[in-house]
């Protein structure tokens, strides 16, 4: 299920831009700043420097397990 996978990029503050967390449903091979951070908050010359600061992780989860667990609690 595509809703059970996502890429999460945590980008710290950069120049005059505040930090931000980006989530997007993409494949594991596309789990990087260039595919997930939209809209890109910095102009073209700063994109590489901005993306190098971001930490992107591919996450898989089971929404069925999460739903059942929350109903038990």
mmCIF file of N, CA and C in Angstrom:
data_model
loop_
_atom_site.group_PDB
_atom_site.id
_atom_site.type_symbol
_atom_site.label_atom_id
_atom_site.label_comp_id
_atom_site.label_asym_id
_atom_site.label_seq_id
_atom_site.Cartn_x
_atom_site.Cartn_y
_atom_site.Cartn_z
ATOM 1 N N UNK A 1 0.852 -1.182 0.000
ATOM 2 C CA UNK A 1 0.000 0.000 0.000
ATOM 3 C C UNK A 1 0.894 1.239 0.000
ATOM 4 N N UNK A 2 0.728 2.133 -0.956
ATOM 5 C CA UNK A 2 1.608 3.305 -1.059
ATOM 6 C C UNK A 2 1.475 4.244 0.138
ATOM 7 N N UNK A 3 0.369 4.171 0.866
ATOM 8 C CA UNK A 3 0.203 5.033 2.034
ATOM 9 C C UNK A 3 1.050 4.568 3.207
ATOM 10 N N UNK A 4 1.585 3.351 3.122
ATOM 11 C CA UNK A 4 2.359 2.805 4.228
ATOM 12 C C UNK A 4 3.857 3.032 4.077
ATOM 13 N N UNK A 5 4.279 3.719 3.046
ATOM 14 C CA UNK A 5 5.688 4.041 2.867
ATOM 15 C C UNK A 5 5.805 5.540 2.642
ATOM 16 N N UNK A 6 6.887 6.087 3.125
ATOM 17 C CA UNK A 6 7.114 7.504 2.910
ATOM 18 C C UNK A 6 8.594 7.801 3.090
ATOM 19 N N UNK A 7 8.956 8.938 2.604
ATOM 20 C CA UNK A 7 10.297 9.444 2.830
ATOM 21 C C UNK A 7 10.140 10.690 3.685
ATOM 22 N N UNK A 8 10.917 10.759 4.725
ATOM 23 C CA UNK A 8 10.845 11.894 5.652
ATOM 24 C C UNK A 8 12.191 12.605 5.628
ATOM 25 N N UNK A 9 12.176 13.880 5.281
ATOM 26 C CA UNK A 9 13.392 14.685 5.263
ATOM 27 C C UNK A 9 13.302 15.759 6.347
ATOM 28 N N UNK A 10 14.298 15.772 7.214
ATOM 29 C CA UNK A 10 14.377 16.786 8.260
ATOM 30 C C UNK A 10 15.459 17.762 7.847
ATOM 31 N N UNK A 11 15.058 19.000 7.585
ATOM 32 C CA UNK A 11 15.986 20.022 7.114
ATOM 33 C C UNK A 11 16.133 21.099 8.180
ATOM 34 N N UNK A 12 17.357 21.301 8.674
ATOM 35 C CA UNK A 12 17.578 22.325 9.702
ATOM 36 C C UNK A 12 17.504 23.728 9.104
ATOM 37 N N UNK A 13 17.472 24.738 9.952
ATOM 38 C CA UNK A 13 17.451 26.107 9.431
ATOM 39 C C UNK A 13 18.642 26.365 8.508
ATOM 40 N N UNK A 14 18.410 27.169 7.483
ATOM 41 C CA UNK A 14 19.458 27.509 6.517
ATOM 42 C C UNK A 14 19.296 28.971 6.135
ATOM 43 N N UNK A 15 20.327 29.738 6.354
ATOM 44 C CA UNK A 15 20.300 31.186 6.090
ATOM 45 C C UNK A 15 19.040 31.786 6.718
ATOM 46 N N UNK A 16 18.172 32.406 5.923
ATOM 47 C CA UNK A 16 16.986 33.051 6.501
ATOM 48 C C UNK A 16 15.746 32.157 6.447
ATOM 49 N N UNK A 17 15.940 30.856 6.210
ATOM 50 C CA UNK A 17 14.818 29.910 6.163
ATOM 51 C C UNK A 17 14.797 29.085 7.449
ATOM 52 N N UNK A 18 13.613 28.935 8.033
ATOM 53 C CA UNK A 18 13.510 28.135 9.249
ATOM 54 C C UNK A 18 13.577 26.651 8.885
ATOM 55 N N UNK A 19 13.842 25.815 9.883
ATOM 56 C CA UNK A 19 13.898 24.376 9.664
ATOM 57 C C UNK A 19 12.508 23.849 9.312
ATOM 58 N N UNK A 20 12.483 22.695 8.640
ATOM 59 C CA UNK A 20 11.199 22.142 8.211
ATOM 60 C C UNK A 20 11.322 20.632 8.040
ATOM 61 N N UNK A 21 10.208 19.929 8.256
ATOM 62 C CA UNK A 21 10.150 18.484 8.030
ATOM 63 C C UNK A 21 9.235 18.244 6.832
ATOM 64 N N UNK A 22 9.730 17.485 5.865
ATOM 65 C CA UNK A 22 8.977 17.173 4.650
ATOM 66 C C UNK A 22 8.683 15.686 4.613
ATOM 67 N N UNK A 23 7.470 15.323 4.265
ATOM 68 C CA UNK A 23 7.068 13.931 4.080
ATOM 69 C C UNK A 23 6.469 13.773 2.698
ATOM 70 N N UNK A 24 6.819 12.676 2.032
ATOM 71 C CA UNK A 24 6.248 12.435 0.720
ATOM 72 C C UNK A 24 6.258 10.939 0.443
ATOM 73 N N UNK A 25 5.216 10.454 -0.215
ATOM 74 C CA UNK A 25 5.164 9.049 -0.609
ATOM 75 C C UNK A 25 5.961 8.880 -1.894
ATOM 76 N N UNK A 26 7.188 8.393 -1.772
ATOM 77 C CA UNK A 26 8.043 8.135 -2.928
ATOM 78 C C UNK A 26 8.702 6.773 -2.735
ATOM 79 N N UNK A 27 9.274 6.250 -3.797
ATOM 80 C CA UNK A 27 9.982 4.972 -3.692
ATOM 81 C C UNK A 27 11.281 5.172 -2.901
ATOM 82 N N UNK A 28 11.850 4.072 -2.442
ATOM 83 C CA UNK A 28 13.067 4.150 -1.637
ATOM 84 C C UNK A 28 14.207 4.801 -2.430
ATOM 85 N N UNK A 29 14.283 4.519 -3.734
ATOM 86 C CA UNK A 29 15.372 5.099 -4.531
ATOM 87 C C UNK A 29 15.211 6.609 -4.723
ATOM 88 N N UNK A 30 13.990 7.120 -4.573
ATOM 89 C CA UNK A 30 13.746 8.557 -4.707
ATOM 90 C C UNK A 30 13.714 9.281 -3.369
ATOM 91 N N UNK A 31 14.128 8.598 -2.317
ATOM 92 C CA UNK A 31 14.094 9.191 -0.978
ATOM 93 C C UNK A 31 15.325 10.077 -0.787
ATOM 94 N N UNK A 32 15.234 11.281 -1.314
ATOM 95 C CA UNK A 32 16.290 12.265 -1.130
ATOM 96 C C UNK A 32 15.681 13.659 -1.190
ATOM 97 N N UNK A 33 16.468 14.617 -0.819
ATOM 98 C CA UNK A 33 16.005 16.007 -0.735
ATOM 99 C C UNK A 33 15.412 16.497 -2.052
ATOM 100 N N UNK A 34 16.038 16.180 -3.166
ATOM 101 C CA UNK A 34 15.576 16.712 -4.451
ATOM 102 C C UNK A 34 14.198 16.192 -4.844
ATOM 103 N N UNK A 35 13.838 14.979 -4.381
ATOM 104 C CA UNK A 35 12.539 14.409 -4.731
ATOM 105 C C UNK A 35 11.452 14.719 -3.694
ATOM 106 N N UNK A 36 11.862 15.048 -2.474
ATOM 107 C CA UNK A 36 10.890 15.174 -1.381
ATOM 108 C C UNK A 36 10.600 16.629 -1.000
ATOM 109 N N UNK A 37 11.604 17.468 -1.028
ATOM 110 C CA UNK A 37 11.432 18.853 -0.586
ATOM 111 C C UNK A 37 10.752 19.655 -1.700
ATOM 112 N N UNK A 38 9.473 19.903 -1.518
ATOM 113 C CA UNK A 38 8.679 20.679 -2.474
ATOM 114 C C UNK A 38 7.726 21.575 -1.710
ATOM 115 N N UNK A 39 7.642 22.838 -2.032
ATOM 116 C CA UNK A 39 8.524 23.527 -2.974
ATOM 117 C C UNK A 39 9.891 23.757 -2.342
ATOM 118 N N UNK A 40 10.921 23.795 -3.164
ATOM 119 C CA UNK A 40 12.278 24.042 -2.669
ATOM 120 C C UNK A 40 12.325 25.471 -2.119
ATOM 121 N N UNK A 41 12.690 25.622 -0.840
ATOM 122 C CA UNK A 41 12.615 26.950 -0.213
ATOM 123 C C UNK A 41 13.772 27.892 -0.561
ATOM 124 N N UNK A 42 14.779 27.390 -1.261
ATOM 125 C CA UNK A 42 15.940 28.218 -1.572
ATOM 126 C C UNK A 42 16.122 28.324 -3.089
ATOM 127 N N UNK A 43 16.772 29.376 -3.551
ATOM 128 C CA UNK A 43 17.005 29.525 -4.991
ATOM 129 C C UNK A 43 18.043 28.529 -5.505
ATOM 130 N N UNK A 44 18.075 28.330 -6.811
ATOM 131 C CA UNK A 44 18.941 27.356 -7.476
ATOM 132 C C UNK A 44 20.353 27.224 -6.951
ATOM 133 N N UNK A 45 21.121 28.319 -6.815
ATOM 134 C CA UNK A 45 22.515 28.193 -6.359
ATOM 135 C C UNK A 45 22.666 27.623 -4.944
ATOM 136 N N UNK A 46 21.620 27.733 -4.115
ATOM 137 C CA UNK A 46 21.690 27.254 -2.724
ATOM 138 C C UNK A 46 21.121 25.852 -2.536
ATOM 139 N N UNK A 47 20.542 25.258 -3.576
ATOM 140 C CA UNK A 47 19.862 23.961 -3.425
ATOM 141 C C UNK A 47 20.816 22.883 -2.925
ATOM 142 N N UNK A 48 22.006 22.786 -3.521
ATOM 143 C CA UNK A 48 22.932 21.730 -3.114
ATOM 144 C C UNK A 48 23.334 21.878 -1.649
ATOM 145 N N UNK A 49 23.685 23.090 -1.233
ATOM 146 C CA UNK A 49 24.082 23.329 0.155
ATOM 147 C C UNK A 49 22.924 23.044 1.112
ATOM 148 N N UNK A 50 21.710 23.439 0.717
ATOM 149 C CA UNK A 50 20.536 23.198 1.552
ATOM 150 C C UNK A 50 20.295 21.693 1.701
ATOM 151 N N UNK A 51 20.322 20.978 0.572
ATOM 152 C CA UNK A 51 20.028 19.542 0.597
ATOM 153 C C UNK A 51 21.078 18.744 1.366
ATOM 154 N N UNK A 52 22.319 19.182 1.346
ATOM 155 C CA UNK A 52 23.367 18.477 2.093
ATOM 156 C C UNK A 52 23.105 18.512 3.595
ATOM 157 N N UNK A 53 22.362 19.496 4.052
ATOM 158 C CA UNK A 53 22.044 19.628 5.480
ATOM 159 C C UNK A 53 20.842 18.775 5.896
ATOM 160 N N UNK A 54 20.028 18.389 4.919
ATOM 161 C CA UNK A 54 18.811 17.628 5.219
ATOM 162 C C UNK A 54 19.127 16.152 5.453
ATOM 163 N N UNK A 55 18.406 15.561 6.383
ATOM 164 C CA UNK A 55 18.547 14.134 6.652
ATOM 165 C C UNK A 55 17.262 13.446 6.218
ATOM 166 N N UNK A 56 17.373 12.583 5.202
ATOM 167 C CA UNK A 56 16.200 11.906 4.662
ATOM 168 C C UNK A 56 16.235 10.423 5.012
ATOM 169 N N UNK A 57 15.089 9.906 5.462
ATOM 170 C CA UNK A 57 14.973 8.486 5.824
ATOM 171 C C UNK A 57 13.729 7.897 5.190
ATOM 172 N N UNK A 58 13.885 6.704 4.649
ATOM 173 C CA UNK A 58 12.764 5.975 4.074
ATOM 174 C C UNK A 58 12.102 5.205 5.195
ATOM 175 N N UNK A 59 10.787 5.300 5.300
ATOM 176 C CA UNK A 59 10.058 4.636 6.386
ATOM 177 C C UNK A 59 8.952 3.767 5.822
ATOM 178 N N UNK A 60 8.847 2.569 6.360
ATOM 179 C CA UNK A 60 7.726 1.689 6.040
ATOM 180 C C UNK A 60 6.980 1.440 7.334
ATOM 181 N N UNK A 61 5.665 1.431 7.251
ATOM 182 C CA UNK A 61 4.863 1.200 8.451
ATOM 183 C C UNK A 61 3.607 0.451 8.057
ATOM 184 N N UNK A 62 3.002 -0.161 9.020
ATOM 185 C CA UNK A 62 1.769 -0.888 8.767
ATOM 186 C C UNK A 62 0.607 -0.093 9.349
ATOM 187 N N UNK A 63 -0.189 0.514 8.479
ATOM 188 C CA UNK A 63 -1.317 1.313 8.968
ATOM 189 C C UNK A 63 -2.359 0.427 9.646
ATOM 190 N N UNK A 64 -2.442 -0.851 9.251
ATOM 191 C CA UNK A 64 -3.382 -1.775 9.898
ATOM 192 C C UNK A 64 -2.966 -1.981 11.347
ATOM 193 N N UNK A 65 -1.664 -2.224 11.580
ATOM 194 C CA UNK A 65 -1.168 -2.408 12.951
ATOM 195 C C UNK A 65 -1.382 -1.147 13.767
ATOM 196 N N UNK A 66 -1.125 0.008 13.181
ATOM 197 C CA UNK A 66 -1.313 1.274 13.893
ATOM 198 C C UNK A 66 -2.782 1.460 14.258
ATOM 199 N N UNK A 67 -3.685 1.151 13.341
ATOM 200 C CA UNK A 67 -5.119 1.303 13.589
ATOM 201 C C UNK A 67 -5.584 0.363 14.705
ATOM 202 N N UNK A 68 -5.170 -0.893 14.639
ATOM 203 C CA UNK A 68 -5.560 -1.871 15.669
ATOM 204 C C UNK A 68 -4.989 -1.467 17.019
ATOM 205 N N UNK A 69 -3.732 -1.047 17.052
ATOM 206 C CA UNK A 69 -3.105 -0.638 18.319
ATOM 207 C C UNK A 69 -3.831 0.538 18.935
ATOM 208 N N UNK A 70 -4.223 1.524 18.127
ATOM 209 C CA UNK A 70 -4.888 2.694 18.680
ATOM 210 C C UNK A 70 -6.299 2.361 19.181
ATOM 211 N N UNK A 71 -6.932 1.365 18.555
ATOM 212 C CA UNK A 71 -8.262 0.959 19.016
ATOM 213 C C UNK A 71 -8.167 0.229 20.355
ATOM 214 N N UNK A 72 -7.074 -0.486 20.596
ATOM 215 C CA UNK A 72 -6.883 -1.203 21.853
ATOM 216 C C UNK A 72 -6.670 -0.202 22.985
ATOM 217 N N UNK A 73 -5.917 0.873 22.697
ATOM 218 C CA UNK A 73 -5.637 1.885 23.711
ATOM 219 C C UNK A 73 -6.838 2.734 23.887
#
